[in-house]
Every structure is written in structure tokens, then in C-alpha cells.
């Protein structure tokens, strides 16, 4: 287990290094950050002065090596937009993004788990048909479109939920938008896994021993069917973090996603790299936790 963890951490560090380099390179390739920092009214001399002061006049490989060396020392640089250190700024916004992702994952599981199980157990019935409709509807509607439609209906027309801002009433719509999209995928996955497990011989044996159908489904079938769902949950968390960038912008949620969008628009190199780094760290950490959880769900799984 220790060797496995060390290997995963080592590979994760290499991935993070690659993420930093790619993010830094892409921001520079999309335009001149010195021009964005100097402002639209700046003269060519002012832009050139900013370029020299920030080191953007150096060859690109030298810029990248210098920046990575600073990051290794814990310094992501200063945000040119907010005029303060980039990484602490990200950390200030991080709780809002985590709260949104957690609420969306809760919505995801509350919908997907019962609907996936009932759709499999009552295959071809009313619940199965409704579940299929939810799956197709959830996967067909773009996140940003669903968000705008909810704002028009629940905020502007019915006026029962706030359209933007930060707080528990404000998190309902963005969490639902993010969660329902993931729940559609999780429901389909769990239904398929349950149908496969329910046809196994050991469940027929359990029924022959006189176990109640509820115990057969919950204690034996669901436990084995959860493994692919757990795997998908890790991937789904990555999707939620990526989707949060769009949803936070639509609902003006003050998280890392909306901050990253404003940083990209302003070619704020330090802020873009720091926000990308934070997203990558959480995605890698969640995937590692998902892999470690296999052994808890299925004792036959051994991590090497």
C-alpha cells in the first residue's frame, strides 16, 4: 500500500508540473499579457516597459523555467488584475467552489442511487421509463442553457430563488444544474451494473435461502454494483469542477471558476495558472481516494 501511494504521489507531481507548463504556455500563446496589464489606453512604450518589468521580453523557455522555479518555491506570482498574490486569492474563493461541488454531488447521488436501483429492479415499468426520460433530459440539456432557463423561471417569473449571489438559498439552482447533469450519467451506469449483478447465480442462491428481496438487492446486489459508480463519481467530480467554471459564471457564484474566467479574459497569467493548478490538485486527489475506496467496497480488490 505504501509503495502504491508513493508511486501515485510521484506520478501526480509530474502531472501537476505538466499542468503548470501547459497552462502557462497557453495563456502566453493567446495574446500579449503585457498589453492586457498595461491597459487599452497604454502607449507602445508603456507596454514595452511592462513587458520588460515582468520578464515577458525573455525567450519563452527561459520564462517557463523561471516561473516553474518560483512555483516550486510556493510563489505563483501576483495577479495583474487584483494586484495581490495569486495563490492566496484562489484559496479565498476555494470554499465557495467546494461548497457548490459538494452540493451538486449530493444532488447527483440523491437522484441517481434510488432511480438507478429502482429502474433495474422494476425493469420496463413506470419507474424505469421515467428514469430513462430523466437520463435523456439531463444529458441532452447544456449546463449553461439549463441555468439560464432556471433563472428565467424560478427567479424572474416565480421569484422564489435568488438568481445570483453567495449563500444557501443561492446554491440551490447552480447545485441542481450541476447535479442533474451528472445524475443522468450515474443513473444509467448504476442501472446497467444492477441489471448485470441481478442476473448472477449467487443472488438466486440468496433468494433460495429465503432472504427478503429487499435484503438481496440492498445487501448483495447494490454493494457489488457500486464499484463502477464509485469510479464514475471520481470522474464526475472532475466534471463538476470543470462545469463549475460555467455555472459560477451564469449564477455569479463567487468561486474559483468565475475567478478563472475573469483571469482568462484579462490574460492574468499568474491567476490562470494558480486556478488551473488548484483544479488539477483536487481532481488528482479525488481520483486517488476513489482508487483507495475500492478495497473498502470490495475486499477482493488489492492495490499494488
mmCIF file of C-alpha atoms in Angstrom:
data_model
loop_
_atom_site.group_PDB
_atom_site.id
_atom_site.type_symbol
_atom_site.label_atom_id
_atom_site.label_comp_id
_atom_site.label_asym_id
_atom_site.label_seq_id
_atom_site.Cartn_x
_atom_site.Cartn_y
_atom_site.Cartn_z
ATOM 1 C CA UNK A 1 0.000 0.000 0.000
ATOM 2 C CA UNK A 2 2.813 2.434 0.918
ATOM 3 C CA UNK A 3 4.637 1.711 -2.360
ATOM 4 C CA UNK A 4 1.410 2.207 -4.283
ATOM 5 C CA UNK A 5 0.778 5.553 -2.574
ATOM 6 C CA UNK A 6 4.317 6.776 -3.220
ATOM 7 C CA UNK A 7 4.050 5.834 -6.904
ATOM 8 C CA UNK A 8 0.712 7.633 -7.247
ATOM 9 C CA UNK A 9 2.005 10.745 -5.490
ATOM 10 C CA UNK A 10 5.119 10.768 -7.699
ATOM 11 C CA UNK A 11 3.046 10.467 -10.869
ATOM 12 C CA UNK A 12 0.667 13.153 -9.604
ATOM 13 C CA UNK A 13 3.558 15.574 -9.084
ATOM 14 C CA UNK A 14 4.683 15.022 -12.681
ATOM 15 C CA UNK A 15 1.124 15.628 -13.886
ATOM 16 C CA UNK A 16 0.946 18.862 -11.873
ATOM 17 C CA UNK A 17 4.225 20.022 -13.382
ATOM 18 C CA UNK A 18 2.822 19.360 -16.844
ATOM 19 C CA UNK A 19 -0.404 21.199 -15.984
ATOM 20 C CA UNK A 20 1.542 24.277 -14.853
ATOM 21 C CA UNK A 21 3.670 24.331 -18.017
ATOM 22 C CA UNK A 22 0.718 23.841 -20.377
ATOM 23 C CA UNK A 23 -1.433 26.454 -18.608
ATOM 24 C CA UNK A 24 1.405 28.993 -18.633
ATOM 25 C CA UNK A 25 2.170 28.301 -22.303
ATOM 26 C CA UNK A 26 -1.463 28.506 -23.436
ATOM 27 C CA UNK A 27 -2.050 31.856 -21.735
ATOM 28 C CA UNK A 28 1.030 33.329 -23.394
ATOM 29 C CA UNK A 29 0.074 31.929 -26.801
ATOM 30 C CA UNK A 30 -3.397 33.520 -26.699
ATOM 31 C CA UNK A 31 -2.039 37.078 -26.651
ATOM 32 C CA UNK A 32 0.302 39.560 -25.073
ATOM 33 C CA UNK A 33 -0.241 39.672 -21.298
ATOM 34 C CA UNK A 34 1.821 42.861 -21.089
ATOM 35 C CA UNK A 35 -0.676 44.665 -23.322
ATOM 36 C CA UNK A 36 -3.594 43.436 -21.198
ATOM 37 C CA UNK A 37 -1.867 44.553 -17.999
ATOM 38 C CA UNK A 38 -0.900 47.975 -19.365
ATOM 39 C CA UNK A 39 -4.481 48.616 -20.460
ATOM 40 C CA UNK A 40 -6.149 49.624 -23.755
ATOM 41 C CA UNK A 41 -5.005 53.264 -23.492
ATOM 42 C CA UNK A 42 -1.337 52.457 -22.877
ATOM 43 C CA UNK A 43 1.270 53.627 -25.365
ATOM 44 C CA UNK A 44 3.656 51.154 -27.058
ATOM 45 C CA UNK A 45 6.411 52.434 -24.775
ATOM 46 C CA UNK A 46 4.310 51.675 -21.693
ATOM 47 C CA UNK A 47 3.541 48.161 -22.961
ATOM 48 C CA UNK A 48 7.221 47.554 -23.639
ATOM 49 C CA UNK A 49 8.128 48.797 -20.159
ATOM 50 C CA UNK A 50 5.604 46.398 -18.562
ATOM 51 C CA UNK A 51 6.923 43.580 -20.739
ATOM 52 C CA UNK A 52 10.487 44.167 -19.538
ATOM 53 C CA UNK A 53 9.478 44.547 -15.880
ATOM 54 C CA UNK A 54 7.578 41.248 -15.849
ATOM 55 C CA UNK A 55 10.140 39.353 -17.918
ATOM 56 C CA UNK A 56 7.875 38.721 -20.918
ATOM 57 C CA UNK A 57 10.629 40.023 -23.231
ATOM 58 C CA UNK A 58 12.718 36.935 -22.460
ATOM 59 C CA UNK A 59 12.644 33.785 -24.661
ATOM 60 C CA UNK A 60 9.691 31.548 -23.848
ATOM 61 C CA UNK A 61 11.730 28.591 -22.444
ATOM 62 C CA UNK A 62 13.502 30.946 -20.029
ATOM 63 C CA UNK A 63 10.179 32.429 -18.923
ATOM 64 C CA UNK A 64 8.752 28.972 -18.294
ATOM 65 C CA UNK A 65 11.790 27.746 -16.345
ATOM 66 C CA UNK A 66 11.787 30.885 -14.201
ATOM 67 C CA UNK A 67 8.083 30.592 -13.483
ATOM 68 C CA UNK A 68 8.253 26.882 -12.590
ATOM 69 C CA UNK A 69 11.174 27.606 -10.259
ATOM 70 C CA UNK A 70 9.082 30.245 -8.482
ATOM 71 C CA UNK A 71 6.140 27.853 -8.226
ATOM 72 C CA UNK A 72 8.373 25.190 -6.686
ATOM 73 C CA UNK A 73 9.167 27.770 -4.008
ATOM 74 C CA UNK A 74 5.439 28.309 -3.430
ATOM 75 C CA UNK A 75 5.169 31.573 -5.366
ATOM 76 C CA UNK A 76 2.628 31.626 -8.212
ATOM 77 C CA UNK A 77 3.219 35.343 -8.784
ATOM 78 C CA UNK A 78 0.943 38.343 -8.391
ATOM 79 C CA UNK A 79 -2.395 38.768 -10.097
ATOM 80 C CA UNK A 80 -2.197 41.609 -12.589
ATOM 81 C CA UNK A 81 -5.969 42.107 -12.275
ATOM 82 C CA UNK A 82 -6.366 42.158 -8.480
ATOM 83 C CA UNK A 83 -2.847 43.420 -7.636
ATOM 84 C CA UNK A 84 -2.213 40.773 -4.974
ATOM 85 C CA UNK A 85 -0.632 37.330 -4.652
ATOM 86 C CA UNK A 86 -2.487 34.864 -6.902
ATOM 87 C CA UNK A 87 -2.498 31.729 -4.740
ATOM 88 C CA UNK A 88 -3.986 33.297 -1.561
ATOM 89 C CA UNK A 89 -6.635 34.836 -3.789
ATOM 90 C CA UNK A 90 -7.529 31.369 -5.090
ATOM 91 C CA UNK A 91 -7.665 29.982 -1.544
ATOM 92 C CA UNK A 92 -10.128 32.720 -0.557
ATOM 93 C CA UNK A 93 -12.506 31.630 -3.322
ATOM 94 C CA UNK A 94 -11.966 27.876 -2.908
ATOM 95 C CA UNK A 95 -14.551 27.256 -0.112
ATOM 96 C CA UNK A 96 -17.328 28.603 -2.352
ATOM 97 C CA UNK A 97 -16.396 26.247 -5.204
ATOM 98 C CA UNK A 98 -16.085 23.248 -2.862
ATOM 99 C CA UNK A 99 -19.475 24.031 -1.313
ATOM 100 C CA UNK A 100 -21.029 24.171 -4.782
ATOM 101 C CA UNK A 101 -19.349 20.931 -5.897
ATOM 102 C CA UNK A 102 -20.392 19.134 -2.684
ATOM 103 C CA UNK A 103 -23.993 20.296 -3.036
ATOM 104 C CA UNK A 104 -24.026 19.219 -6.689
ATOM 105 C CA UNK A 105 -22.610 15.793 -5.811
ATOM 106 C CA UNK A 106 -25.306 15.424 -3.129
ATOM 107 C CA UNK A 107 -27.997 16.208 -5.710
ATOM 108 C CA UNK A 108 -26.303 13.764 -8.059
ATOM 109 C CA UNK A 109 -26.331 10.843 -5.611
ATOM 110 C CA UNK A 110 -29.792 11.558 -4.154
ATOM 111 C CA UNK A 111 -31.238 11.266 -7.665
ATOM 112 C CA UNK A 112 -29.003 8.593 -9.176
ATOM 113 C CA UNK A 113 -28.882 5.954 -6.421
ATOM 114 C CA UNK A 114 -32.623 5.324 -5.876
ATOM 115 C CA UNK A 115 -33.512 5.916 -9.514
ATOM 116 C CA UNK A 116 -30.789 3.588 -10.819
ATOM 117 C CA UNK A 117 -31.713 0.788 -8.399
ATOM 118 C CA UNK A 118 -35.477 1.071 -8.937
ATOM 119 C CA UNK A 119 -35.058 1.257 -12.732
ATOM 120 C CA UNK A 120 -33.134 -2.028 -12.667
ATOM 121 C CA UNK A 121 -35.382 -3.818 -10.168
ATOM 122 C CA UNK A 122 -38.562 -2.696 -11.972
ATOM 123 C CA UNK A 123 -37.176 -3.017 -15.486
ATOM 124 C CA UNK A 124 -39.716 -2.000 -18.125
ATOM 125 C CA UNK A 125 -42.067 -0.469 -15.522
ATOM 126 C CA UNK A 126 -43.196 3.095 -14.940
ATOM 127 C CA UNK A 127 -40.166 3.962 -12.783
ATOM 128 C CA UNK A 128 -37.812 2.600 -15.443
ATOM 129 C CA UNK A 129 -39.488 4.680 -18.161
ATOM 130 C CA UNK A 130 -39.406 7.841 -16.008
ATOM 131 C CA UNK A 131 -35.776 7.169 -15.145
ATOM 132 C CA UNK A 132 -34.909 6.833 -18.826
ATOM 133 C CA UNK A 133 -36.632 10.159 -19.520
ATOM 134 C CA UNK A 134 -34.630 11.829 -16.729
ATOM 135 C CA UNK A 135 -31.414 10.360 -18.142
ATOM 136 C CA UNK A 136 -32.050 11.630 -21.649
ATOM 137 C CA UNK A 137 -33.286 15.034 -20.458
ATOM 138 C CA UNK A 138 -30.352 15.514 -18.087
ATOM 139 C CA UNK A 139 -27.747 14.598 -20.675
ATOM 140 C CA UNK A 140 -29.360 16.489 -23.550
ATOM 141 C CA UNK A 141 -29.622 19.934 -21.963
ATOM 142 C CA UNK A 142 -26.427 22.049 -21.903
ATOM 143 C CA UNK A 143 -25.470 23.239 -18.438
ATOM 144 C CA UNK A 144 -25.438 26.940 -19.305
ATOM 145 C CA UNK A 145 -28.836 26.714 -21.084
ATOM 146 C CA UNK A 146 -30.434 24.928 -18.128
ATOM 147 C CA UNK A 147 -29.033 27.555 -15.774
ATOM 148 C CA UNK A 148 -30.453 30.416 -17.795
ATOM 149 C CA UNK A 149 -33.848 28.702 -18.048
ATOM 150 C CA UNK A 150 -33.979 28.172 -14.273
ATOM 151 C CA UNK A 151 -33.108 31.810 -13.657
ATOM 152 C CA UNK A 152 -35.911 32.916 -16.003
ATOM 153 C CA UNK A 153 -38.434 30.560 -14.373
ATOM 154 C CA UNK A 154 -37.573 30.473 -10.656
ATOM 155 C CA UNK A 155 -36.005 33.911 -10.190
ATOM 156 C CA UNK A 156 -37.557 36.301 -12.696
ATOM 157 C CA UNK A 157 -41.012 34.702 -13.153
ATOM 158 C CA UNK A 158 -41.842 32.935 -9.868
ATOM 159 C CA UNK A 159 -39.332 34.896 -7.725
ATOM 160 C CA UNK A 160 -38.778 32.030 -5.268
ATOM 161 C CA UNK A 161 -34.974 31.729 -5.548
ATOM 162 C CA UNK A 162 -32.232 34.362 -5.967
ATOM 163 C CA UNK A 163 -30.605 34.460 -9.395
ATOM 164 C CA UNK A 164 -27.090 35.179 -8.115
ATOM 165 C CA UNK A 165 -25.001 35.715 -5.008
ATOM 166 C CA UNK A 166 -23.495 33.580 -2.253
ATOM 167 C CA UNK A 167 -25.386 31.656 0.427
ATOM 168 C CA UNK A 168 -27.562 28.597 0.945
ATOM 169 C CA UNK A 169 -30.623 29.875 -0.971
ATOM 170 C CA UNK A 170 -28.276 30.907 -3.767
ATOM 171 C CA UNK A 171 -26.648 27.477 -4.082
ATOM 172 C CA UNK A 172 -29.895 25.613 -4.875
ATOM 173 C CA UNK A 173 -30.112 26.375 -8.589
ATOM 174 C CA UNK A 174 -26.406 26.042 -9.502
ATOM 175 C CA UNK A 175 -26.133 22.806 -7.480
ATOM 176 C CA UNK A 176 -29.214 21.390 -9.195
ATOM 177 C CA UNK A 177 -27.906 22.336 -12.647
ATOM 178 C CA UNK A 178 -24.557 20.680 -11.991
ATOM 179 C CA UNK A 179 -26.043 17.705 -10.133
ATOM 180 C CA UNK A 180 -28.815 16.749 -12.555
ATOM 181 C CA UNK A 181 -26.387 16.563 -15.449
ATOM 182 C CA UNK A 182 -24.149 14.137 -13.557
ATOM 183 C CA UNK A 183 -27.100 12.230 -12.107
ATOM 184 C CA UNK A 184 -28.251 11.284 -15.584
ATOM 185 C CA UNK A 185 -24.969 9.530 -16.288
ATOM 186 C CA UNK A 186 -24.782 7.916 -12.847
ATOM 187 C CA UNK A 187 -28.357 6.614 -13.109
ATOM 188 C CA UNK A 188 -27.683 4.927 -16.426
ATOM 189 C CA UNK A 189 -24.430 3.438 -15.125
ATOM 190 C CA UNK A 190 -25.971 2.110 -11.903
ATOM 191 C CA UNK A 191 -28.971 0.672 -13.753
ATOM 192 C CA UNK A 192 -26.682 -1.211 -16.129
ATOM 193 C CA UNK A 193 -24.495 -2.506 -13.275
ATOM 194 C CA UNK A 194 -27.525 -3.586 -11.245
ATOM 195 C CA UNK A 195 -29.033 -5.474 -14.197
ATOM 196 C CA UNK A 196 -25.763 -7.343 -14.634
ATOM 197 C CA UNK A 197 -25.475 -8.186 -10.935
ATOM 198 C CA UNK A 198 -29.134 -9.186 -10.506
ATOM 199 C CA UNK A 199 -28.682 -11.969 -13.057
ATOM 200 C CA UNK A 200 -25.773 -13.562 -11.149
ATOM 201 C CA UNK A 201 -26.123 -17.067 -9.687
ATOM 202 C CA UNK A 202 -25.215 -16.041 -6.121
ATOM 203 C CA UNK A 203 -28.318 -13.836 -5.956
ATOM 204 C CA UNK A 204 -30.504 -16.769 -6.983
ATOM 205 C CA UNK A 205 -28.866 -18.708 -4.162
ATOM 206 C CA UNK A 206 -29.602 -15.887 -1.726
ATOM 207 C CA UNK A 207 -33.246 -15.864 -2.764
ATOM 208 C CA UNK A 208 -33.410 -19.673 -2.492
ATOM 209 C CA UNK A 209 -32.217 -19.370 1.111
ATOM 210 C CA UNK A 210 -35.302 -17.298 1.870
ATOM 211 C CA UNK A 211 -33.792 -13.811 2.077
ATOM 212 C CA UNK A 212 -36.206 -10.972 1.517
ATOM 213 C CA UNK A 213 -35.934 -9.360 -1.925
ATOM 214 C CA UNK A 214 -35.078 -6.027 -0.280
ATOM 215 C CA UNK A 215 -32.117 -7.589 1.523
ATOM 216 C CA UNK A 216 -30.955 -9.321 -1.665
ATOM 217 C CA UNK A 217 -30.995 -6.048 -3.595
ATOM 218 C CA UNK A 218 -29.506 -3.744 -0.945
ATOM 219 C CA UNK A 219 -27.018 -6.015 0.847
ATOM 220 C CA UNK A 220 -25.783 -8.144 -2.046
ATOM 221 C CA UNK A 221 -26.586 -6.644 -5.457
ATOM 222 C CA UNK A 222 -26.131 -2.921 -4.714
ATOM 223 C CA UNK A 223 -22.795 -3.386 -2.966
ATOM 224 C CA UNK A 224 -21.218 -5.056 -5.997
ATOM 225 C CA UNK A 225 -22.892 -2.694 -8.455
ATOM 226 C CA UNK A 226 -21.454 0.345 -6.660
ATOM 227 C CA UNK A 227 -17.851 -0.229 -7.832
ATOM 228 C CA UNK A 228 -18.306 1.283 -11.319
ATOM 229 C CA UNK A 229 -20.421 4.040 -9.751
ATOM 230 C CA UNK A 230 -17.609 4.923 -7.333
ATOM 231 C CA UNK A 231 -15.185 5.068 -10.251
ATOM 232 C CA UNK A 232 -17.561 7.299 -12.148
ATOM 233 C CA UNK A 233 -18.008 9.509 -9.071
ATOM 234 C CA UNK A 234 -14.339 10.447 -9.212
ATOM 235 C CA UNK A 235 -14.633 11.305 -12.887
ATOM 236 C CA UNK A 236 -17.900 13.068 -12.140
ATOM 237 C CA UNK A 237 -16.213 15.240 -9.537
ATOM 238 C CA UNK A 238 -13.737 16.337 -12.198
ATOM 239 C CA UNK A 239 -16.682 17.144 -14.467
ATOM 240 C CA UNK A 240 -18.332 19.090 -11.642
ATOM 241 C CA UNK A 241 -15.197 21.146 -11.071
ATOM 242 C CA UNK A 242 -14.987 21.863 -14.795
ATOM 243 C CA UNK A 243 -18.705 22.588 -15.028
ATOM 244 C CA UNK A 244 -18.428 24.907 -12.047
ATOM 245 C CA UNK A 245 -16.458 27.299 -14.257
ATOM 246 C CA UNK A 246 -19.541 27.768 -16.456
ATOM 247 C CA UNK A 247 -22.185 27.570 -13.725
ATOM 248 C CA UNK A 248 -20.380 30.019 -11.435
ATOM 249 C CA UNK A 249 -20.295 32.492 -14.303
ATOM 250 C CA UNK A 250 -24.010 32.051 -15.099
ATOM 251 C CA UNK A 251 -25.103 32.404 -11.445
ATOM 252 C CA UNK A 252 -22.359 34.897 -10.413
ATOM 253 C CA UNK A 253 -21.219 32.408 -7.761
ATOM 254 C CA UNK A 254 -18.015 33.822 -6.196
ATOM 255 C CA UNK A 255 -15.854 30.722 -6.589
ATOM 256 C CA UNK A 256 -12.610 29.770 -8.297
ATOM 257 C CA UNK A 257 -14.414 29.128 -11.592
ATOM 258 C CA UNK A 258 -15.731 32.656 -12.036
ATOM 259 C CA UNK A 259 -12.338 33.970 -10.911
ATOM 260 C CA UNK A 260 -10.616 31.809 -13.555
ATOM 261 C CA UNK A 261 -12.929 33.124 -16.282
ATOM 262 C CA UNK A 262 -12.144 36.749 -15.388
ATOM 263 C CA UNK A 263 -8.426 35.852 -15.272
ATOM 264 C CA UNK A 264 -8.568 34.294 -18.754
ATOM 265 C CA UNK A 265 -10.375 37.329 -20.149
ATOM 266 C CA UNK A 266 -7.699 39.599 -18.648
ATOM 267 C CA UNK A 267 -4.772 37.310 -19.626
ATOM 268 C CA UNK A 268 -3.827 37.229 -15.955
ATOM 269 C CA UNK A 269 -1.076 34.603 -16.225
ATOM 270 C CA UNK A 270 -0.459 34.027 -12.524
ATOM 271 C CA UNK A 271 -4.160 33.716 -11.689
ATOM 272 C CA UNK A 272 -4.901 31.357 -14.588
ATOM 273 C CA UNK A 273 -2.010 29.043 -13.692
ATOM 274 C CA UNK A 274 -2.857 29.089 -9.965
ATOM 275 C CA UNK A 275 -6.547 28.297 -10.562
ATOM 276 C CA UNK A 276 -5.678 25.519 -13.035
ATOM 277 C CA UNK A 277 -3.218 24.097 -10.513
ATOM 278 C CA UNK A 278 -5.850 24.042 -7.758
ATOM 279 C CA UNK A 279 -8.398 22.297 -10.008
ATOM 280 C CA UNK A 280 -5.782 19.716 -11.009
ATOM 281 C CA UNK A 281 -4.810 19.025 -7.382
ATOM 282 C CA UNK A 282 -8.402 18.303 -6.391
ATOM 283 C CA UNK A 283 -9.061 16.112 -9.397
ATOM 284 C CA UNK A 284 -5.928 14.035 -8.733
ATOM 285 C CA UNK A 285 -6.730 13.786 -5.011
ATOM 286 C CA UNK A 286 -10.297 12.623 -5.637
ATOM 287 C CA UNK A 287 -9.164 10.015 -8.157
ATOM 288 C CA UNK A 288 -6.661 8.676 -5.614
ATOM 289 C CA UNK A 289 -9.341 8.485 -2.907
ATOM 290 C CA UNK A 290 -11.641 6.665 -5.333
ATOM 291 C CA UNK A 291 -8.974 4.057 -6.063
ATOM 292 C CA UNK A 292 -8.307 3.585 -2.345
ATOM 293 C CA UNK A 293 -12.016 3.137 -1.651
ATOM 294 C CA UNK A 294 -12.191 0.045 -3.905
ATOM 295 C CA UNK A 295 -10.693 -2.052 -1.138
ATOM 296 C CA UNK A 296 -13.367 -0.903 1.303
ATOM 297 C CA UNK A 297 -16.273 -1.707 -1.018
ATOM 298 C CA UNK A 298 -14.870 -4.980 -2.351
ATOM 299 C CA UNK A 299 -12.341 -6.796 -0.075
ATOM 300 C CA UNK A 300 -11.195 -8.856 -3.072
ATOM 301 C CA UNK A 301 -9.540 -5.767 -4.549
ATOM 302 C CA UNK A 302 -5.877 -5.358 -3.663
ATOM 303 C CA UNK A 303 -3.929 -2.211 -4.566
ATOM 304 C CA UNK A 304 -0.383 -2.862 -5.777
#
